[in-house]
Structures are given as structure tokens and as C-alpha cells.
Amino acid sequence: MVKAFVFDAYGTLFDVHSVKEECNKWFPEKGDAISTTWREKQLNYFFLRQLMERYEPFDQITRESLRYACKANGAQLTEKSEQALMEAYLNLGLFEEVEEVLSQLNDKRLVVFSNGSPGMIDPLVGRSDISGHIDEVLSADGVKQYKPVPGAYYYAQQELGLEKEDILFMSSNPWDITGASSYGFHTAWINRKGLQREEFDIQPEVEYDNLKGLLEWK
Amino acid sequence: MVKAFVFDAYGTLFDVHSVKEECNKWFPEKGDAISTTWREKQLNYFFLRQLMERYEPFDQITRESLRYACKANGAQLTEKSEQALMEAYLNLGLFEEVEEVLSQLNDKRLVVFSNGSPGMIDPLVGRSDISGHIDEVLSADGVKQYKPVPGAYYYAQQELGLEKEDILFMSSNPWDITGASSYGFHTAWINRKGLQREEFDIQPEVEYDNLKGLLEWK
């Protein structure tokens, strides 16, 4: 019997590519390309910093990857547009089924656990339509380590005061769901993009197209 | 005065995409796509394993990423084709200027330091035209950690018995040259693809289009 449902934020509950619109406002027709490079570099940069043991919070990484993405796409970032695009990251849209599914899991302990620094993840969740359903928001910044290192999942577990097997963790990100499975949580891969399974000896327990699959666990 | 010239192997001395030809033999017209995905996944998989603290040697990672790449491109890998493609990785081509440049650095201590496991990197260097120029081949497998973690560069330094500042490290891979710079080696980024600089507070010391730039250090 699972005691807490723990959700990754970026790409799982919130669509990181909803910044496309704001990108398009500043850089017409480049929104798609900028948003894609932005996310790729964001992942690349926090992986790298974790490996090099040079932790910096996620907001700095998000800013540096935005700068890279704009240069890569020939877009001249100004102080004003940078601020607007960073602000857009605090107002990402929810995937369409999220609010409804979470409202049906009212009797569960619902937690967001993200690599996002508190200054990013707290306003994002707080301003969103699921704010009332979420019991706790945890940031890996609390331990200055990024998922998928074991220390990050350990931190979340300690904060929740639960055993590994009491926790069901959900993520759309292959590296995150693999990391959480490797650590020992129950895991459900929310495979929104219909990605191919990784060729690993570590696999998520179940796989769903979107969060609706979770209603089976009720 | 630098005492050792230390070269990354894959992408720096050897062209990983020279497997394209062998891929095309088995899977006509899919060589490009398979080779590209293969390399991307190879990087992704050893990053991930390092982060999850689940080290496996580079040959296993190379095999798993090959399997992923073939599935991703609708290519049916058999025992025979898998073996042939893994074998192709032991016979990668050198970039065109490599042999000539290394022959002009005869008075230097020349070292290869790679993430490749000894079973991959030793035959690769040993069968190549630069075999006679290379004084030592080091594998990060010796410490069961992958570049760009500091422990991997530290291992190489210890094996060489030198101070950090005695070592000039060369790599084409942004994550590798950033990691080595962060660790404290002298670094020359061999930016073969003309990539954009990373948005980091850590940067390589110099940047060259190919190895010819090194002749300045003579």
C-alpha cells in the first residue's frame, strides 16, 4: 500500500514547451527551436554540473541554457526578454489531464519533487490549478544535488519520513524514472511522448501514456 | 612547460562516425542515423550510469546504446551484425591530420586517456597508425568512474605521476574539455565541428579547429 504519490514537475505535470509562445512573442517563428534547445541544454548543464561536482541552482542553469539556446538560434537576448522568458518558466501550463486526475486522488498524500530550485518550483506550483491538491513541494536544492543521483531521492524520502516502498514516484523523463527505479522507489513512467524503452537492466515498474493510468492505484 | 600531452580518443583522435560504413553494409541507407543515435545514447548512458552510481564498463554501454540505436531506426540487429558493429568500434578511422601532428610532437610524452574500457581502447590505439607515437594508454575504467567526474582526471594524473599544471589535455567533446578545465589541467578544445561555446563560468584555455593548433605548444 503506497503512502505517498510523488510527482516530478517539469515535463511530467508541467509542459516545459509552453514557453514557446513567449519565445515566439520576442523572436517570431523561433519559439519551437529555442524552446527545444533550451530544454536540451538545461538537462545537459545540470547533468554536467552534477558530474563535475560544481552544483549551481536550477534557476542559474535555466538562465545559462536560455542564453545558449538564443545564441544557437540567432536570437539576440536582452535584459528585458531574458527576464520575460525566465518569468514564463514560473507560469508553465499543466498537461491537460493533470488537474482532473489529481482531484480524484484527494485521499492520497500528493507531493511534487523537482530539481527546480525553490524560487522556481514554489511559484510554479503555487500559481497553478493543482495548488490545492498538493500537500508538499520538495526541491533537490535542499541537498544541493540533482536527480538522478541517489542522494537526491534519499533526501526526498527523508523529508517524507517514509520507507522506499511506501513511495510511488512518477516522471516522464527517462533519466528520472530510471534513477528513481534504481534508488528503489515504486515507479510509474508517464511516457507522454511514446518513447522507446531504454536498454538498461533497470526499468520502471509500470508505464502509462499519461497520469490517468494512476487511477488504477487508487 | 607542459610535460605530457594527453588526448581524449573518441571524437578527438578517432572519428566515431567511421562506423557509418559498417552500419550501411548491414542496414543500407541507415548508417548515418544509426551512427548518430548510437553516439548520442552512448554519451547519455554513461552519464546516467555515473550519476546513478551504477558503473558498467564502456563496452557494455556501447553495446546497449547500439541496440537502442538500431531499434530506434527500425534495424533488426542479429548476433552477427551486433558483433560486426562492435568490432567496427575497434577499427575507427583517425581524423586526417592526427598522424602527421603526433609525428611532429615526438619529443613529448604523448598519452591517450579515454572512457573506453581497455578491451576497446587498447586494440583501437594498437592497430592504428599512431600506435608508435603513443607512450601510454589510460582508461578511466582503472578507477571505475567516467570523465567528466574529477576522480577520473585525478586517476590519470596519478598514473602519470605529474602535477596538474604539467598536463595539457585535449578533447573535442565539450563535456570532457569542460570537466578537465574544471579539474585544473591545461586544456585545448579541439573544436572540430565549430560548436558554440558553452554558457559556463568554466572555459577551456584555448580552442583549435583541429590538432594542428598544438604545434604552437612545441
Coordinates of C-alpha atoms in Angstrom, one line a residue:
Chain A
M1 CA 0.0 0.0 0.0
V2 CA 1.6 3.2 -1.3
K3 CA 1.5 6.1 1.2
A4 CA 2.7 9.0 -1.0
F5 CA 2.4 9.8 -4.7
V6 CA 5.4 11.8 -5.6
F7 CA 5.5 13.7 -8.9
D8 CA 8.3 15.1 -10.9
A9 CA 7.3 18.6 -12.2
Y10 CA 9.0 19.6 -15.5
G11 CA 7.7 17.5 -18.4
T12 CA 5.5 15.4 -16.0
L13 CA 2.9 17.8 -14.6
F14 CA 4.0 20.9 -16.4
D15 CA 4.8 21.3 -20.1
V16 CA 8.2 23.0 -20.4
H17 CA 7.4 23.7 -24.0
S18 CA 4.6 26.1 -23.1
V19 CA 7.3 28.7 -23.0
K20 CA 7.2 28.5 -26.8
E21 CA 4.5 31.2 -27.0
E22 CA 6.5 33.7 -25.0
C23 CA 9.6 32.8 -27.1
N24 CA 7.6 33.5 -30.3
K25 CA 6.5 36.9 -28.9
W26 CA 10.1 38.0 -28.7
F27 CA 11.6 36.0 -31.5
P28 CA 8.9 35.3 -34.1
E29 CA 8.9 31.8 -35.6
K30 CA 11.9 30.8 -33.5
G31 CA 9.8 29.7 -30.5
D32 CA 9.9 26.0 -31.3
A33 CA 13.6 25.8 -31.9
I34 CA 14.6 28.0 -28.9
S35 CA 12.3 26.0 -26.5
T36 CA 13.7 22.7 -27.7
T37 CA 17.4 23.7 -27.4
W38 CA 16.6 25.4 -24.1
R39 CA 15.3 22.2 -22.5
E40 CA 18.1 20.0 -24.1
K41 CA 20.8 22.3 -22.7
Q42 CA 19.1 22.7 -19.4
L43 CA 19.3 18.9 -18.9
N44 CA 22.9 18.7 -20.3
Y45 CA 24.0 21.5 -18.0
F46 CA 22.7 20.1 -14.7
F47 CA 24.0 16.6 -15.6
L48 CA 27.4 18.1 -16.3
R49 CA 27.5 20.3 -13.2
Q50 CA 26.5 17.3 -11.0
L51 CA 29.2 15.2 -12.6
M52 CA 31.9 17.9 -12.2
E53 CA 30.8 18.5 -8.6
R54 CA 30.0 22.1 -9.4
Y55 CA 26.4 22.5 -8.2
E56 CA 24.6 25.6 -9.1
P57 CA 20.9 26.1 -8.5
F58 CA 18.4 25.3 -11.3
D59 CA 17.5 28.9 -11.9
Q60 CA 21.1 29.7 -12.9
I61 CA 21.2 26.6 -15.1
T62 CA 17.9 27.6 -16.7
R63 CA 19.2 31.1 -17.4
E64 CA 22.5 29.8 -18.8
S65 CA 20.8 27.3 -21.1
L66 CA 18.4 30.0 -22.3
R67 CA 21.3 32.2 -23.3
Y68 CA 22.9 29.2 -25.1
A69 CA 19.6 28.5 -26.9
C70 CA 19.1 32.0 -28.1
K71 CA 22.6 32.3 -29.4
A72 CA 22.2 28.9 -31.1
N73 CA 19.1 30.2 -32.9
G74 CA 20.4 33.6 -33.8
A75 CA 18.2 35.4 -31.3
Q76 CA 19.5 38.5 -29.6
L77 CA 18.6 38.2 -25.9
T78 CA 18.2 41.5 -24.0
E79 CA 17.8 42.0 -20.3
K80 CA 14.1 42.5 -20.8
S81 CA 13.5 39.5 -23.0
E82 CA 15.6 37.3 -20.7
Q83 CA 13.6 38.4 -17.7
A84 CA 10.3 37.8 -19.5
L85 CA 11.4 34.3 -20.6
M86 CA 12.6 33.3 -17.2
E87 CA 9.3 34.6 -15.8
A88 CA 7.5 32.4 -18.3
Y89 CA 9.1 29.4 -16.6
L90 CA 7.2 30.2 -13.5
N91 CA 3.9 30.0 -15.4
L92 CA 4.2 26.8 -17.4
G93 CA 0.9 25.2 -18.4
L94 CA -0.2 21.9 -16.9
F95 CA -0.7 18.9 -19.1
E96 CA -4.4 18.6 -19.8
E97 CA -5.4 15.6 -17.6
V98 CA -3.4 16.6 -14.6
E99 CA -5.9 18.7 -12.6
E100 CA -8.7 16.1 -13.0
V101 CA -6.5 13.1 -12.1
L102 CA -5.1 14.8 -9.0
S103 CA -8.6 15.8 -7.8
Q104 CA -9.5 12.1 -7.9
L105 CA -6.5 11.3 -5.7
N106 CA -7.7 13.5 -2.9
D107 CA -7.3 10.8 -0.2
K108 CA -3.6 10.4 -1.0
R109 CA -0.6 12.3 0.1
L110 CA 0.4 14.2 -3.1
V111 CA 4.0 15.6 -3.4
V112 CA 5.9 17.4 -6.0
F113 CA 9.7 16.6 -6.0
S114 CA 11.7 18.6 -8.6
N115 CA 15.2 19.6 -9.5
G116 CA 13.9 23.1 -9.7
S117 CA 15.2 25.5 -7.0
P118 CA 12.5 26.7 -4.6
G119 CA 12.4 30.1 -6.3
M120 CA 11.2 28.4 -9.4
I121 CA 9.2 25.4 -8.3
D122 CA 7.2 27.1 -5.4
P123 CA 5.7 29.8 -7.5
L124 CA 5.1 27.4 -10.4
V125 CA 3.0 25.0 -8.2
G126 CA 1.5 27.8 -6.1
R127 CA 0.1 29.7 -9.0
S128 CA -1.2 26.6 -10.8
D129 CA -4.7 24.9 -10.7
I130 CA -3.3 22.0 -8.7
S131 CA -2.0 24.1 -5.9
G132 CA -4.9 23.0 -3.6
H133 CA -4.2 19.3 -4.3
I134 CA -0.5 19.3 -3.5
D135 CA 0.5 18.6 0.1
E136 CA 4.2 19.3 -0.2
V137 CA 6.7 20.7 -2.7
L138 CA 10.3 19.4 -2.3
S139 CA 13.3 20.7 -4.2
A140 CA 16.5 18.7 -4.7
D141 CA 18.2 22.0 -4.0
G142 CA 17.6 21.1 -0.3
V143 CA 20.6 18.8 -0.6
K144 CA 22.4 20.6 -3.5
Q145 CA 22.3 17.5 -5.7
Y146 CA 20.3 16.8 -8.8
K147 CA 18.2 13.8 -9.6
P148 CA 19.1 11.2 -10.8
V149 CA 21.8 10.8 -8.1
P150 CA 20.7 8.5 -5.3
G151 CA 21.4 11.3 -2.7
A152 CA 18.6 13.4 -4.2
Y153 CA 15.9 10.6 -3.9
Y154 CA 17.2 9.8 -0.5
Y155 CA 16.7 13.4 0.5
A156 CA 13.0 13.3 -0.6
Q157 CA 12.5 10.0 1.2
Q158 CA 13.9 11.5 4.5
E159 CA 11.8 14.6 4.1
L160 CA 8.7 12.5 3.7
G161 CA 9.7 10.2 6.6
L162 CA 8.7 7.1 4.7
E163 CA 10.2 3.8 3.6
K164 CA 11.2 3.5 -0.1
E165 CA 8.4 1.0 -0.7
D166 CA 5.8 3.5 0.6
I167 CA 6.5 5.8 -2.3
L168 CA 5.2 5.8 -5.8
F169 CA 7.3 8.1 -8.0
M170 CA 6.1 9.4 -11.3
S171 CA 8.2 11.1 -14.1
S172 CA 8.0 11.5 -17.8
N173 CA 11.8 11.9 -18.0
P174 CA 13.6 8.6 -18.8
W175 CA 16.7 9.6 -16.7
D176 CA 14.5 10.4 -13.8
I177 CA 12.3 7.3 -13.8
T178 CA 15.4 5.2 -14.3
G179 CA 17.1 6.9 -11.4
A180 CA 14.2 6.5 -9.1
S181 CA 13.8 2.9 -10.0
S182 CA 17.5 2.3 -9.4
Y183 CA 17.1 4.0 -6.0
G184 CA 14.3 1.7 -5.0
F185 CA 11.0 3.6 -5.2
H186 CA 7.9 2.2 -6.9
T187 CA 7.9 3.9 -10.3
A188 CA 5.4 4.7 -13.0
W189 CA 6.8 6.1 -16.2
I190 CA 4.5 8.7 -17.6
N191 CA 5.6 8.1 -21.2
R192 CA 3.8 11.1 -22.8
K193 CA 5.9 11.1 -26.0
G194 CA 5.7 7.3 -26.6
L195 CA 9.4 7.0 -26.2
Q196 CA 11.2 3.7 -26.7
R197 CA 12.4 1.9 -23.6
E198 CA 16.0 2.4 -22.5
E199 CA 18.4 -0.6 -23.0
F200 CA 19.0 -0.9 -19.3
D201 CA 18.9 -3.6 -16.7
I202 CA 16.9 -1.1 -14.6
Q203 CA 13.3 -0.5 -15.7
P204 CA 10.3 1.4 -14.3
E205 CA 7.6 -0.8 -12.7
V206 CA 4.8 0.4 -15.0
E207 CA 4.3 2.7 -17.9
Y208 CA 1.4 4.9 -18.7
D209 CA 0.6 7.3 -21.6
N210 CA -0.4 10.0 -19.1
L211 CA -1.4 10.4 -15.5
K212 CA -4.8 8.7 -15.9
G213 CA -3.1 5.4 -15.5
L214 CA -2.6 6.2 -11.9
L215 CA -6.2 5.9 -11.1
E216 CA -5.6 2.1 -11.1
W217 CA -3.5 2.6 -8.0
K218 CA -6.4 4.2 -6.0
Chain B
M1 CA 56.4 23.9 -19.5
V2 CA 53.9 21.1 -20.2
K3 CA 55.3 17.6 -19.6
A4 CA 52.6 15.4 -21.1
F5 CA 50.1 15.9 -23.9
V6 CA 47.0 13.9 -23.0
F7 CA 44.4 13.2 -25.7
D8 CA 40.9 12.0 -25.4
A9 CA 40.2 9.3 -28.0
Y10 CA 36.6 9.1 -29.3
G11 CA 35.8 12.2 -31.4
T12 CA 39.2 13.7 -30.7
L13 CA 41.8 11.4 -32.3
F14 CA 39.3 8.8 -33.8
D15 CA 36.1 9.5 -35.7
V16 CA 33.3 7.6 -34.1
H17 CA 31.2 8.1 -37.2
S18 CA 33.5 6.0 -39.2
V19 CA 31.3 3.1 -38.1
K20 CA 28.7 4.5 -40.6
E21 CA 30.1 2.4 -43.4
E22 CA 29.8 -0.8 -41.5
C23 CA 26.3 0.2 -40.4
N24 CA 25.4 0.9 -44.1
K25 CA 26.6 -2.6 -45.0
W26 CA 24.2 -4.2 -42.7
F27 CA 21.4 -1.6 -42.8
P28 CA 21.5 0.2 -46.2
E29 CA 20.9 3.9 -46.0
K30 CA 20.5 3.8 -42.3
G31 CA 24.2 4.2 -41.4
D32 CA 24.1 7.9 -40.7
A33 CA 21.0 7.8 -38.5
I34 CA 22.2 4.7 -36.6
S35 CA 25.7 6.1 -36.0
T36 CA 24.3 9.4 -34.8
T37 CA 21.8 7.8 -32.3
W38 CA 24.5 5.3 -31.2
R39 CA 26.9 8.0 -30.2
E40 CA 24.2 10.2 -28.5
K41 CA 22.9 7.3 -26.5
Q42 CA 26.4 6.1 -25.6
L43 CA 27.0 9.5 -24.0
N44 CA 23.6 9.6 -22.4
Y45 CA 24.1 6.1 -20.9
F46 CA 27.5 6.6 -19.3
F47 CA 26.4 10.0 -17.9
L48 CA 23.4 8.3 -16.4
R49 CA 25.2 5.3 -15.0
Q50 CA 27.8 7.6 -13.4
L51 CA 25.0 9.7 -11.9
M52 CA 23.1 6.7 -10.6
E53 CA 26.3 5.2 -9.2
R54 CA 25.8 2.1 -11.4
Y55 CA 29.1 1.9 -13.3
E56 CA 29.4 -0.6 -16.1
P57 CA 32.3 -0.7 -18.5
F58 CA 32.2 1.2 -21.7
D59 CA 31.9 -1.9 -23.9
Q60 CA 28.7 -2.8 -22.3
I61 CA 27.4 0.8 -22.6
T62 CA 28.5 0.8 -26.3
R63 CA 26.6 -2.4 -26.9
E64 CA 23.4 -1.2 -25.1
S65 CA 23.4 2.1 -27.0
L66 CA 23.9 0.2 -30.3
R67 CA 20.8 -1.9 -29.5
Y68 CA 18.9 1.2 -28.7
A69 CA 20.0 3.0 -31.9
C70 CA 19.1 0.0 -34.1
K71 CA 15.6 -0.3 -32.6
A72 CA 15.1 3.5 -32.9
N73 CA 15.9 3.3 -36.6
G74 CA 13.9 0.1 -37.4
A75 CA 17.0 -2.0 -37.9
Q76 CA 16.9 -5.6 -36.8
L77 CA 20.1 -6.4 -35.0
T78 CA 21.3 -10.0 -35.1
E79 CA 24.1 -11.7 -33.1
K80 CA 26.3 -11.5 -36.2
S81 CA 25.6 -7.8 -37.1
E82 CA 26.0 -6.8 -33.5
Q83 CA 29.4 -8.5 -33.4
A84 CA 30.5 -6.9 -36.6
L85 CA 29.4 -3.4 -35.5
M86 CA 31.1 -3.8 -32.1
E87 CA 34.2 -4.9 -33.9
A88 CA 34.0 -1.8 -36.1
Y89 CA 34.4 0.3 -33.0
L90 CA 37.9 -1.3 -32.6
N91 CA 38.8 0.0 -36.0
L92 CA 37.7 3.6 -36.1
G93 CA 39.4 5.9 -38.5
L94 CA 41.8 8.6 -37.3
F95 CA 41.0 12.2 -38.2
E96 CA 43.1 13.2 -41.2
E97 CA 45.7 15.4 -39.5
V98 CA 46.3 13.3 -36.4
E99 CA 49.2 11.1 -37.5
E100 CA 51.2 14.0 -39.0
V101 CA 50.7 16.2 -36.0
L102 CA 51.7 13.5 -33.5
S103 CA 54.8 12.6 -35.5
Q104 CA 55.9 16.2 -35.0
L105 CA 55.5 16.0 -31.3
N106 CA 58.0 13.2 -31.0
D107 CA 59.9 14.8 -28.1
K108 CA 56.8 15.0 -25.9
R109 CA 55.2 12.4 -23.7
L110 CA 52.0 11.5 -25.6
V111 CA 49.2 9.8 -23.8
V112 CA 45.7 8.7 -24.7
F113 CA 43.2 8.9 -21.8
S114 CA 39.7 7.6 -22.6
N115 CA 36.5 6.4 -21.0
G116 CA 36.8 3.4 -23.2
S117 CA 37.4 0.1 -21.4
P118 CA 40.9 -1.4 -22.0
G119 CA 39.3 -4.1 -24.3
M120 CA 38.1 -1.3 -26.6
I121 CA 40.8 1.4 -26.3
D122 CA 43.9 -0.8 -26.3
P123 CA 43.2 -2.6 -29.7
L124 CA 41.9 0.7 -31.2
V125 CA 45.2 2.6 -30.5
G126 CA 47.3 -0.5 -31.0
R127 CA 46.1 -1.2 -34.5
S128 CA 46.1 2.4 -35.6
D129 CA 48.8 4.4 -37.4
I130 CA 49.6 6.4 -34.3
S131 CA 50.5 3.4 -32.2
G132 CA 54.2 4.1 -32.4
H133 CA 53.8 7.7 -31.2
I134 CA 51.7 7.0 -28.1
D135 CA 53.7 6.4 -24.9
E136 CA 50.8 5.3 -22.7
V137 CA 47.1 4.4 -23.0
L138 CA 45.0 5.1 -19.9
S139 CA 41.4 4.1 -19.3
A140 CA 39.1 5.6 -16.8
D141 CA 37.9 2.1 -16.2
G142 CA 41.0 1.8 -14.0
V143 CA 39.1 3.8 -11.4
K144 CA 35.5 2.7 -12.5
Q145 CA 34.5 6.3 -13.0
Y146 CA 33.8 8.2 -16.1
K147 CA 35.1 11.5 -17.2
P148 CA 34.0 14.3 -16.6
V149 CA 34.0 13.4 -12.8
P150 CA 37.0 14.8 -11.0
G151 CA 38.0 11.3 -9.8
A152 CA 38.6 10.2 -13.4
Y153 CA 41.0 13.1 -14.2
Y154 CA 42.7 12.6 -10.8
Y155 CA 43.3 8.9 -11.7
A156 CA 45.0 9.9 -14.9
Q157 CA 47.1 12.5 -13.1
Q158 CA 48.2 9.9 -10.5
E159 CA 49.1 7.3 -13.2
L160 CA 51.2 9.9 -14.9
G161 CA 52.9 11.0 -11.7
L162 CA 52.7 14.6 -12.6
E163 CA 51.2 17.9 -11.3
K164 CA 48.0 19.2 -12.8
E165 CA 49.9 22.1 -14.4
D166 CA 52.3 19.7 -16.1
I167 CA 49.4 18.3 -18.2
L168 CA 47.9 19.6 -21.4
F169 CA 44.6 17.8 -22.1
M170 CA 42.9 17.8 -25.5
S171 CA 39.3 16.8 -26.3
S172 CA 36.7 17.6 -28.9
N173 CA 33.9 16.8 -26.5
P174 CA 32.5 19.9 -24.7
W175 CA 31.7 17.9 -21.6
D176 CA 35.2 16.5 -21.5
I177 CA 37.1 19.7 -22.0
T178 CA 34.9 21.5 -19.5
G179 CA 35.5 18.7 -17.0
A180 CA 39.2 18.7 -17.5
S181 CA 39.3 22.6 -17.2
S182 CA 37.2 22.3 -14.0
Y183 CA 39.6 19.8 -12.6
G184 CA 42.6 22.0 -13.3
F185 CA 44.5 20.7 -16.3
H186 CA 45.7 23.0 -19.1
T187 CA 43.1 22.4 -21.8
A188 CA 42.8 22.8 -25.5
W189 CA 39.4 22.3 -27.0
I190 CA 39.7 20.7 -30.4
N191 CA 36.5 22.1 -31.7
R192 CA 36.2 20.1 -34.9
K193 CA 32.6 20.8 -35.5
G194 CA 32.8 24.6 -34.9
L195 CA 30.4 24.3 -31.9
Q196 CA 29.3 27.3 -30.0
R197 CA 30.9 27.8 -26.6
E198 CA 29.1 26.6 -23.5
E199 CA 27.5 29.2 -21.2
F200 CA 29.7 28.2 -18.3
D201 CA 31.9 30.0 -15.9
I202 CA 34.5 27.3 -16.7
Q203 CA 36.1 27.5 -20.2
P204 CA 39.0 25.7 -21.9
E205 CA 42.2 27.7 -22.1
V206 CA 42.5 27.6 -25.9
E207 CA 40.4 26.5 -28.8
Y208 CA 41.7 25.0 -32.1
D209 CA 39.9 23.8 -35.2
N210 CA 41.9 20.6 -35.2
L211 CA 45.2 19.2 -33.7
K212 CA 47.4 21.3 -35.9
G213 CA 47.0 24.1 -33.3
L214 CA 49.0 22.1 -30.9
L215 CA 52.2 22.7 -32.8
E216 CA 52.2 26.2 -31.2
W217 CA 52.9 24.5 -27.9
K218 CA 56.1 22.8 -29.2

